CSV table of C-alpha atoms in Angstrom, one decimal:
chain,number,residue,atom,x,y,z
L,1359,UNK,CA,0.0,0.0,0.0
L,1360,UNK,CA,1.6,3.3,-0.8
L,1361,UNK,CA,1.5,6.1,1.6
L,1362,UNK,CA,-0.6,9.2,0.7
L,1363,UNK,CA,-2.3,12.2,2.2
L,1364,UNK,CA,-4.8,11.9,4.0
L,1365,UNK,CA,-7.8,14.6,3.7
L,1366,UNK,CA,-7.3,17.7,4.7
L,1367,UNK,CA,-3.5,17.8,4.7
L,1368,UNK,CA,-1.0,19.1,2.8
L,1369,UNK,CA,1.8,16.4,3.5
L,1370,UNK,CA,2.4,12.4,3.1
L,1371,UNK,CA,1.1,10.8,6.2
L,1372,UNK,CA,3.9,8.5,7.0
L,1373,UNK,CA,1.6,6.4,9.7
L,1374,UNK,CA,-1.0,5.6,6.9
L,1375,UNK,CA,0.3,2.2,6.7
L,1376,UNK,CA,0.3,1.8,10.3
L,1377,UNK,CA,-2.9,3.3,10.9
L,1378,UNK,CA,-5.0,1.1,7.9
L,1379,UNK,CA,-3.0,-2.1,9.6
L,1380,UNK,CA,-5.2,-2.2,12.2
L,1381,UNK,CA,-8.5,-2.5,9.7
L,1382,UNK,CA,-8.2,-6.3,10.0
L,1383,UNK,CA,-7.9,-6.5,14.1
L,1384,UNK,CA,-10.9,-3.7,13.8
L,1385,UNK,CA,-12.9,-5.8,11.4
L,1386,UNK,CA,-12.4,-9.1,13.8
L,1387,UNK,CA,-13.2,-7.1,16.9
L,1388,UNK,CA,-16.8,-5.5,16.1
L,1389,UNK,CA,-17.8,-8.2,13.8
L,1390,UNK,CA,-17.8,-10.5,16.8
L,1391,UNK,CA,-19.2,-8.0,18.8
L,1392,UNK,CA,-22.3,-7.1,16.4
L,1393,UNK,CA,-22.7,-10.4,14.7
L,1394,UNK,CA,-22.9,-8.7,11.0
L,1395,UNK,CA,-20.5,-8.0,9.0
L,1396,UNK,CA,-22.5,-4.9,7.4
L,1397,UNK,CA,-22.6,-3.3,10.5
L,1398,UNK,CA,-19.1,-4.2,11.4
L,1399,UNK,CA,-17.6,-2.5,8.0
L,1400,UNK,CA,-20.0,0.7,9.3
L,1401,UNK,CA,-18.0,0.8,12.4
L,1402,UNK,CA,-14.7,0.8,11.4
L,1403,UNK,CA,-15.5,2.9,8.3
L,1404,UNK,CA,-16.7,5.3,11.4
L,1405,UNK,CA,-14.0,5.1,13.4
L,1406,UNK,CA,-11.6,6.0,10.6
L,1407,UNK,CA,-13.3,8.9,9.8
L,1408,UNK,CA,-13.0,10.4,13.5
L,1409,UNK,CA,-9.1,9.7,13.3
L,1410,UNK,CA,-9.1,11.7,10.0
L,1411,UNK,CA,-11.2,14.4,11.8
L,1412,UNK,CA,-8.5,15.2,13.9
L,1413,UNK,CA,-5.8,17.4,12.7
L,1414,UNK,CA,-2.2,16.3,12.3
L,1415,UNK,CA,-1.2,17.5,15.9
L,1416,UNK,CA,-4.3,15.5,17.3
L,1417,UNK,CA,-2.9,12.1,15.7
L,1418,UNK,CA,0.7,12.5,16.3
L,1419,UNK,CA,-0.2,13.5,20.4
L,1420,UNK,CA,-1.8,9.9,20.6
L,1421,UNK,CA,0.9,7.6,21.4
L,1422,UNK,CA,-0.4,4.0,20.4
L,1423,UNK,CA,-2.9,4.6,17.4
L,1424,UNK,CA,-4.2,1.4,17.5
L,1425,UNK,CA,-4.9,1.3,20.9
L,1426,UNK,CA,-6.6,4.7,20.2
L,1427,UNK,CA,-8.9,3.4,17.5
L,1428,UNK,CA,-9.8,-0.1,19.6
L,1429,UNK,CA,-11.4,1.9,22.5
L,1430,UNK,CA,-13.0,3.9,19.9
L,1431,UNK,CA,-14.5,1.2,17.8
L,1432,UNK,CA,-15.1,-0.7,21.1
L,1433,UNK,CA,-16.9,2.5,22.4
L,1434,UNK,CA,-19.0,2.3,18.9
L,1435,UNK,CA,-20.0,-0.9,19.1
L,1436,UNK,CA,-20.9,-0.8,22.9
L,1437,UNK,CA,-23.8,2.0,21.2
L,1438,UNK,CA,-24.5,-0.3,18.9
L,1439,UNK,CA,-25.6,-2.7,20.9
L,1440,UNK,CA,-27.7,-1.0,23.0
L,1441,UNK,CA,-29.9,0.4,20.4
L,1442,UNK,CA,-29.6,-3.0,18.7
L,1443,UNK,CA,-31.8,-4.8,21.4
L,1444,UNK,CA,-34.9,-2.1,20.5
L,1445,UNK,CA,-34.6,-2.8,16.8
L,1446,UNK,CA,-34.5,-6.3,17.3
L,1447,UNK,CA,-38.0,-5.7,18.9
L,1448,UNK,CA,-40.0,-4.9,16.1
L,1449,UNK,CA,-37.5,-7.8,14.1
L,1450,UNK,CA,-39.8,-9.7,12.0
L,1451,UNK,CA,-39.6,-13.7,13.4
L,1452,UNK,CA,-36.1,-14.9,14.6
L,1453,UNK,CA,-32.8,-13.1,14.3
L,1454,UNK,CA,-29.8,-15.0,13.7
L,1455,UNK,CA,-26.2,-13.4,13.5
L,1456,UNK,CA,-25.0,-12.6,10.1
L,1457,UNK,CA,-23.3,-16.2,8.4
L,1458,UNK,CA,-19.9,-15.8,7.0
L,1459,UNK,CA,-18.5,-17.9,4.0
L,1460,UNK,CA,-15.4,-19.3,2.9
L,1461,UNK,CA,-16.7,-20.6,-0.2
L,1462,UNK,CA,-14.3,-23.6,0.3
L,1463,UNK,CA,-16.3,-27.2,-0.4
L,1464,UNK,CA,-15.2,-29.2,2.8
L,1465,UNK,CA,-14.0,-32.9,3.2
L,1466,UNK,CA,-13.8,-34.8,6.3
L,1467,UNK,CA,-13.9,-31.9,8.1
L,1468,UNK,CA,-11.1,-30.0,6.2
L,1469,UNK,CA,-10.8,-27.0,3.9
L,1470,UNK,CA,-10.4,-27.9,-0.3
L,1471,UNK,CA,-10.3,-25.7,-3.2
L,1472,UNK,CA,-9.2,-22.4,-3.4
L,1473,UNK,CA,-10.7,-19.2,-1.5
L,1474,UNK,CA,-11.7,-15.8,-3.6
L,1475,UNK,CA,-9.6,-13.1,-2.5
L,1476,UNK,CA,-12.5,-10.9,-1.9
L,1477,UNK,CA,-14.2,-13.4,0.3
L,1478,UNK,CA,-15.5,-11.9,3.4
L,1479,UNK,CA,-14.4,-15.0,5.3
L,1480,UNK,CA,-10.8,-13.8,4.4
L,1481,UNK,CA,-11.7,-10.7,6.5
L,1482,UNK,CA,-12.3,-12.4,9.6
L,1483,UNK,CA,-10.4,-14.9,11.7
L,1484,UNK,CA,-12.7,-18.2,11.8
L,1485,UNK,CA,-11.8,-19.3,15.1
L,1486,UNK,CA,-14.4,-21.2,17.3
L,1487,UNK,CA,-15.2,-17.1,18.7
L,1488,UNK,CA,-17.5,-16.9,15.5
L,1489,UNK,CA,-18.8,-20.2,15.1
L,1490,UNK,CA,-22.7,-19.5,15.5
L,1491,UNK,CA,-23.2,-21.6,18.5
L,1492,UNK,CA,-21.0,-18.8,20.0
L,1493,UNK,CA,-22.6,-16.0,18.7
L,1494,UNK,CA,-26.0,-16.9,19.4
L,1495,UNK,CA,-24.8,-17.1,22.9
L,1496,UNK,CA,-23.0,-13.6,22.9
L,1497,UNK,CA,-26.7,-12.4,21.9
L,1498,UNK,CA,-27.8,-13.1,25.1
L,1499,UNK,CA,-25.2,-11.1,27.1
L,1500,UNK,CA,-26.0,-7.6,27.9
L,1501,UNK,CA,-23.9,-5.2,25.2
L,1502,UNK,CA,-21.4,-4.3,28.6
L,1503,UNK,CA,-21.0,-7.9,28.7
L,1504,UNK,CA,-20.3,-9.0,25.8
L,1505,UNK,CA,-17.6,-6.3,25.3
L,1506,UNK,CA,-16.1,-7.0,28.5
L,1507,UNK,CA,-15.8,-10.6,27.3
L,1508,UNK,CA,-14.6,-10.4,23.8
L,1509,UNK,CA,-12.4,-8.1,24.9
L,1510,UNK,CA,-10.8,-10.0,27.3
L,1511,UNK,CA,-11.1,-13.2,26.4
L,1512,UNK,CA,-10.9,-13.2,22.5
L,1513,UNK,CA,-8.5,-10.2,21.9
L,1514,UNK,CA,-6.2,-10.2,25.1
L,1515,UNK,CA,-7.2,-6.9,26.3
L,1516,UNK,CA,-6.3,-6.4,29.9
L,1517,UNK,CA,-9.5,-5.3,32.4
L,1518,UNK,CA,-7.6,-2.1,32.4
L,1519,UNK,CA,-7.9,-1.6,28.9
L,1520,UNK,CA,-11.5,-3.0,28.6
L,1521,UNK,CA,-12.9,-0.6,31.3
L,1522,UNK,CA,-11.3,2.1,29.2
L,1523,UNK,CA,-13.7,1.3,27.0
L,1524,UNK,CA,-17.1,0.2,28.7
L,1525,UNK,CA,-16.8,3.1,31.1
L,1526,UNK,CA,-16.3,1.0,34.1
L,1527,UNK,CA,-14.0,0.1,36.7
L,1528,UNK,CA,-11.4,-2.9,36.2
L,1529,UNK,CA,-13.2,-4.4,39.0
L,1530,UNK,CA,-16.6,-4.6,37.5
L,1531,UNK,CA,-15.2,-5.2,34.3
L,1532,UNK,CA,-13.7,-8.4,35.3
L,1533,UNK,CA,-16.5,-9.4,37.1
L,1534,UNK,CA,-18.8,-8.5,33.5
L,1535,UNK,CA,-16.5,-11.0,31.8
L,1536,UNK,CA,-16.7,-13.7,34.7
L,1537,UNK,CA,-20.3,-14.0,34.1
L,1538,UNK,CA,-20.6,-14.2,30.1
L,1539,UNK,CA,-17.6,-16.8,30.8
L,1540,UNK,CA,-20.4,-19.1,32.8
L,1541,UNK,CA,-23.1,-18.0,30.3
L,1542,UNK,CA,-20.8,-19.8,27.7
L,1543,UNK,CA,-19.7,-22.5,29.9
L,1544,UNK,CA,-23.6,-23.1,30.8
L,1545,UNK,CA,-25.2,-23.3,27.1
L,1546,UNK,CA,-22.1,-24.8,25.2
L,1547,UNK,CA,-21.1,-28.7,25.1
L,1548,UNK,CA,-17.7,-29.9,24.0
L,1549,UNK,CA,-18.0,-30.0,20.0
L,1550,UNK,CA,-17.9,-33.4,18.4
L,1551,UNK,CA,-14.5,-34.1,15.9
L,1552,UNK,CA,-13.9,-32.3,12.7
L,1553,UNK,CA,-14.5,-35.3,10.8
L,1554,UNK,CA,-17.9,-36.7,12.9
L,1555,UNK,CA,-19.5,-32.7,12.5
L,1556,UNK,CA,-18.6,-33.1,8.5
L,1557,UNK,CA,-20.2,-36.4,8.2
L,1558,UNK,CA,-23.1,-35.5,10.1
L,1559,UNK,CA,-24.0,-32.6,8.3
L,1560,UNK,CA,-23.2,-34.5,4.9
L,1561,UNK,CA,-25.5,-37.2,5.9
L,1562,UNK,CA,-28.1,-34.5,6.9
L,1563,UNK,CA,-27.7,-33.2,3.1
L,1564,UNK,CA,-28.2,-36.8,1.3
L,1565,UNK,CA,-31.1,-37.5,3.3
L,1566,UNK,CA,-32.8,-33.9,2.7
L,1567,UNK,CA,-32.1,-34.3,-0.7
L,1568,UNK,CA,-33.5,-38.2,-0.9
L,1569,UNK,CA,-36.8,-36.8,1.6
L,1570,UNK,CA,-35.9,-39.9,3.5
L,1571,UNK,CA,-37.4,-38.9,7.2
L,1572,UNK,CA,-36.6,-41.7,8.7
L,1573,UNK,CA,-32.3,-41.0,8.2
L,1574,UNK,CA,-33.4,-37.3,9.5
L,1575,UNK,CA,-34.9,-38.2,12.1
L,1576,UNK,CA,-32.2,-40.5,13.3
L,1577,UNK,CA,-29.3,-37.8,12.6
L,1578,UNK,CA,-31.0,-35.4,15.0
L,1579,UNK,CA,-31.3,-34.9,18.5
L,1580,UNK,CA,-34.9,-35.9,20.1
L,1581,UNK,CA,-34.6,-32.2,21.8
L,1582,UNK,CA,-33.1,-30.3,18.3
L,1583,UNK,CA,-34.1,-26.7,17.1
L,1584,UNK,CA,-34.2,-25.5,14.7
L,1585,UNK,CA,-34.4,-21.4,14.4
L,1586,UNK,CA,-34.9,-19.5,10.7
L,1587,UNK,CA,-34.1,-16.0,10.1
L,1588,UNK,CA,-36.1,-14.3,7.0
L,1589,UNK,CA,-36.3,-10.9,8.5
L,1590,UNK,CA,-40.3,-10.4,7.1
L,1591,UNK,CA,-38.3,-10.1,3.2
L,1592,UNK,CA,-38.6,-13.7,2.5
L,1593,UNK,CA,-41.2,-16.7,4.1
L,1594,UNK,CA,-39.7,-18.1,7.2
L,1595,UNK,CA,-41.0,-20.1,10.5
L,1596,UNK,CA,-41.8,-17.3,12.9
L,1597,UNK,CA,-40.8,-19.6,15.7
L,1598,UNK,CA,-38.3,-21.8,16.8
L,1599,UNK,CA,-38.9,-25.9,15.6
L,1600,UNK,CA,-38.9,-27.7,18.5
L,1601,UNK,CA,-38.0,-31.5,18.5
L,1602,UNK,CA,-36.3,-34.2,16.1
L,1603,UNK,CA,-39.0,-35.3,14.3
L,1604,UNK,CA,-41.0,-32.0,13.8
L,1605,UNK,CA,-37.6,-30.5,12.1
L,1606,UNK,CA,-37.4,-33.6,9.6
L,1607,UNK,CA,-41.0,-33.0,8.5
L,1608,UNK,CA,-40.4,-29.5,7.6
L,1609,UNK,CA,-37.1,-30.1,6.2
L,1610,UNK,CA,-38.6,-32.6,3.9
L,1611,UNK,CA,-41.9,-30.2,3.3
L,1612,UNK,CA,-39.4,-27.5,2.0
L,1613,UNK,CA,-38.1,-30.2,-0.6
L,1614,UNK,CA,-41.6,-30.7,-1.6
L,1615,UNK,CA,-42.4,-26.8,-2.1
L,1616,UNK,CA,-39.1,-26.2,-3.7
L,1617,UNK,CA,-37.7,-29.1,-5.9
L,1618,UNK,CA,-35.4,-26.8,-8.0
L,1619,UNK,CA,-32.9,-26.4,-5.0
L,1620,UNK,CA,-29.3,-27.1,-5.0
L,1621,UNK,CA,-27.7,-28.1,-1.7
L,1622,UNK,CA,-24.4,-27.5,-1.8
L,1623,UNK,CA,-21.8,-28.4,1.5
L,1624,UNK,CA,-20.0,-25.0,2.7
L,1625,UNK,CA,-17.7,-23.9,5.5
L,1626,UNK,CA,-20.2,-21.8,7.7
L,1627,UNK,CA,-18.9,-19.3,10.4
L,1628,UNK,CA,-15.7,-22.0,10.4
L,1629,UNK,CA,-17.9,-25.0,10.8
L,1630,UNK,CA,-19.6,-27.3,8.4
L,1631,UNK,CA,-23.2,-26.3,6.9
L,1632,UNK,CA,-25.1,-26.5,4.0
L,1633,UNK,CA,-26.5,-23.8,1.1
L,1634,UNK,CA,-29.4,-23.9,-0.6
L,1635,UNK,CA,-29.4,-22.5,-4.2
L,1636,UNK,CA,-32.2,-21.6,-6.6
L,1637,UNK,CA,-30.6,-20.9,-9.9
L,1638,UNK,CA,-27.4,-20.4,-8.4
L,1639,UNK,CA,-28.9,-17.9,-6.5
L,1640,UNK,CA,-28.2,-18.5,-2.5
L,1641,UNK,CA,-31.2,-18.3,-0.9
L,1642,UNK,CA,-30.8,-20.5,2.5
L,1643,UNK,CA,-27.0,-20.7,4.6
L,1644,UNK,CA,-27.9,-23.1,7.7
L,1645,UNK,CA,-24.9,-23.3,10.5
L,1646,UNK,CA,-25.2,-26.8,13.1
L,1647,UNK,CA,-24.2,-27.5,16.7
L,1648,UNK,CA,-22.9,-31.1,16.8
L,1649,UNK,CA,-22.0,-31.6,20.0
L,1650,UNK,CA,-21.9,-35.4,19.9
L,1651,UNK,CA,-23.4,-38.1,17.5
L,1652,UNK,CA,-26.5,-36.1,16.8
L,1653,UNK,CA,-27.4,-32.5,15.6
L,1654,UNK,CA,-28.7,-30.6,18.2
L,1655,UNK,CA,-29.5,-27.2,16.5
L,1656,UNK,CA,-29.9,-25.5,13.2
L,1657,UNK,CA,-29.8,-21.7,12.4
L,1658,UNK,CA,-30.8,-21.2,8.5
L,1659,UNK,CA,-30.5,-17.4,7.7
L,1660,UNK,CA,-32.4,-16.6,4.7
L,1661,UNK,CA,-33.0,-12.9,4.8
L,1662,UNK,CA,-31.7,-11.5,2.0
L,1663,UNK,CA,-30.0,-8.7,3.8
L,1664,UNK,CA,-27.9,-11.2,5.7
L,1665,UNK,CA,-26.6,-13.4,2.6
L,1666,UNK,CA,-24.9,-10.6,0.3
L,1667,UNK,CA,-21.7,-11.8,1.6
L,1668,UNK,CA,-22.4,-15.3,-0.1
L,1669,UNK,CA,-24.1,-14.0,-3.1
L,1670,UNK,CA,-21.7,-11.2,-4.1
L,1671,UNK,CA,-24.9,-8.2,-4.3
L,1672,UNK,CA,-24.2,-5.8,-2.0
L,1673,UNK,CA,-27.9,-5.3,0.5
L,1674,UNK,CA,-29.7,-2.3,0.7
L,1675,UNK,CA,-28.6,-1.6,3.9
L,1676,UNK,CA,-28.1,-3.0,7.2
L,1677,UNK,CA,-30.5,-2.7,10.1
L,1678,UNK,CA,-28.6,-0.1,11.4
L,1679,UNK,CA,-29.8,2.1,8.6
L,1680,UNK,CA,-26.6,2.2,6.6
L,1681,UNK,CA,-25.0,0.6,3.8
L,1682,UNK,CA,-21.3,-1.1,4.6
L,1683,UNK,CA,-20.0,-1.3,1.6
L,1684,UNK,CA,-19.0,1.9,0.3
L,1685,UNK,CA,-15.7,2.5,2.3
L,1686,UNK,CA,-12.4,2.7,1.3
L,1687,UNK,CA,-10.2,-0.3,1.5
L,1688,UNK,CA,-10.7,-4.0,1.5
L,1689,UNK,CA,-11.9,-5.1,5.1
L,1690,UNK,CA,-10.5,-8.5,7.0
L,1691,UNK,CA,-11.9,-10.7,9.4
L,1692,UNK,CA,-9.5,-13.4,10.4
């Protein structure tokens, strides 16, 4: 990347490389902290623009950049979520974090064939802090939280450092991440091998695609859920499935109503899942919790606003009102 000027100044800006470094760690951090990746590319795109709204003299006072614009994304996000919880109230039906590709096909539980370049999921580190069991869980944190936590726990920040950011002490910062710790601890089992989570989910697809209830049936939990996100754009269960059975007979219903679809294995948040394609169109991502020999829950996100990363179309705009993709610079979740 070659250094420029940055607006409004009338000399190169030797920490431009420094400063659009930190993009990647910014993308990670409020990605995991918003669960979209629309609203995550707002936030950073925001948080740049207040470091360029500072004059020269303002940037080169702050001694660690990249601390400075953490605590200021951080301190975005942290707003974010507050307001997110009374938008989510008048959310049509479910809401299910944002799914992230890798458009890699996956075998025995392991990555093949090459990546696009331009892939979101090259813009965020799939770690098992984005698969969606975990995200679904950060969800029911409160936004201080759920900072305190991914702060801490995922990125490394010290309590100093986080309560720099949430606007509270060390103390009650550490004590903020203690209890979304035994929030996770509480809703999440062990996850079954690689290769078992692969097979299970493969074996999921063949029977789906052969309407044979019985194999569904037995490759699901007796207690499994299964939760669909259409955001009121597209038809979608308003309601979580409840039980084994129940979720094979709609999962075989859908094959009825829609015979055209392609199902096609993906990498989902990191973890295996399936596609659904009309036309080549993706119109269905589902993510799975395998925590042992049986699939215990399903989130298929089919509001269109949610699958532009997998279909290449940027979305209108985000819930938050605004539309992500229109910044400068390629953004990187790892």
């Amino acid at each position: 990347m070659t250094t420029t000027s940055a607006p409004g100044h009338d000399r190169p800006d030797p920490s431009l490389d420094a400063i659009m470094s930190e993009r990647r760690q910014l993308i990670n951090l409020a990605y995991r902290l918003l669960g979209s990746l629309a609203d995550a590319e707002d936030v950073v795109q925001e948080t740049y623009a207040r470091w360029y709204a500072m004059s020269r003299q303002q940037q080169e006072a702050i001694a660690s950049p990249g601390a400075w614009l953490t605590k200021v994304a951080g301190r975005i996000c942290l707003d974010l979520l507050g307001s997110a919880r009374a938008r989510r109230e008048s959310y049509v039906g479910e809401w299910i974090p944002e799914p992230l590709p890798d458009r890699t096909e996956w075998i025995d539980g392991r990555g093949g064939g090459t990546t696009d370049p331009a892939d979101p999921a090259d813009r965020i580190t799939l770690d098992e802090s984005v698969t969606m069991a975990f995200l679904v869980v950060l969800e029911s944190m409160t936004p201080a939280e759920r900072v305190a936590f991914v702060l801490h726990e995922v990125f490394r920040y010290s309590f100093a450092e986080v309560a720099e950011i949430v606007g509270r002490t060390p103390a009650a910062c550490r004590q903020l991440a203690s209890s979304a710790r035994r929030r996770i601890r509480a809703s999440q089992a062990l996850p079954a091998p690689a290769g078992l989570r692969a097979g299970l989910v493969r074996d999921f697809k063949q029977a789906w695609e052969a309407k044979d209830i019985d194999t569904l049936v037995g490759l699901l939990d007796p207690r499994a859920m299964m939760i669909a996100d259409g955001g009121g754009l597209v038809s979608a269960v308003l309601r979580p499935i409840e039980g084994g059975e129940q979720i094979a007979r709609y999962i075989i219903a859908i094959a009825d109503m829609a015979p055209g679809l392609t199902i096609l294995e993906r990498t989902v948040n990191g973890q295996p899942g399936l596609v659904a394609q009309r036309d080549g169109v993706t119109v269905t991502v589902a993510a799975f919790d395998v925590p042992g020999d049986r699939i215990t829950r399903i989130w298929a996100v089919r509001n269109p606003e949610k699958l532009w990363p997998w279909t290449g179309e940027p979305q209108a705009a985000s819930d938050s009102g605004h539309d992500a993709r229109h910044g400068e610079g390629e953004t990187t979740i790892t």
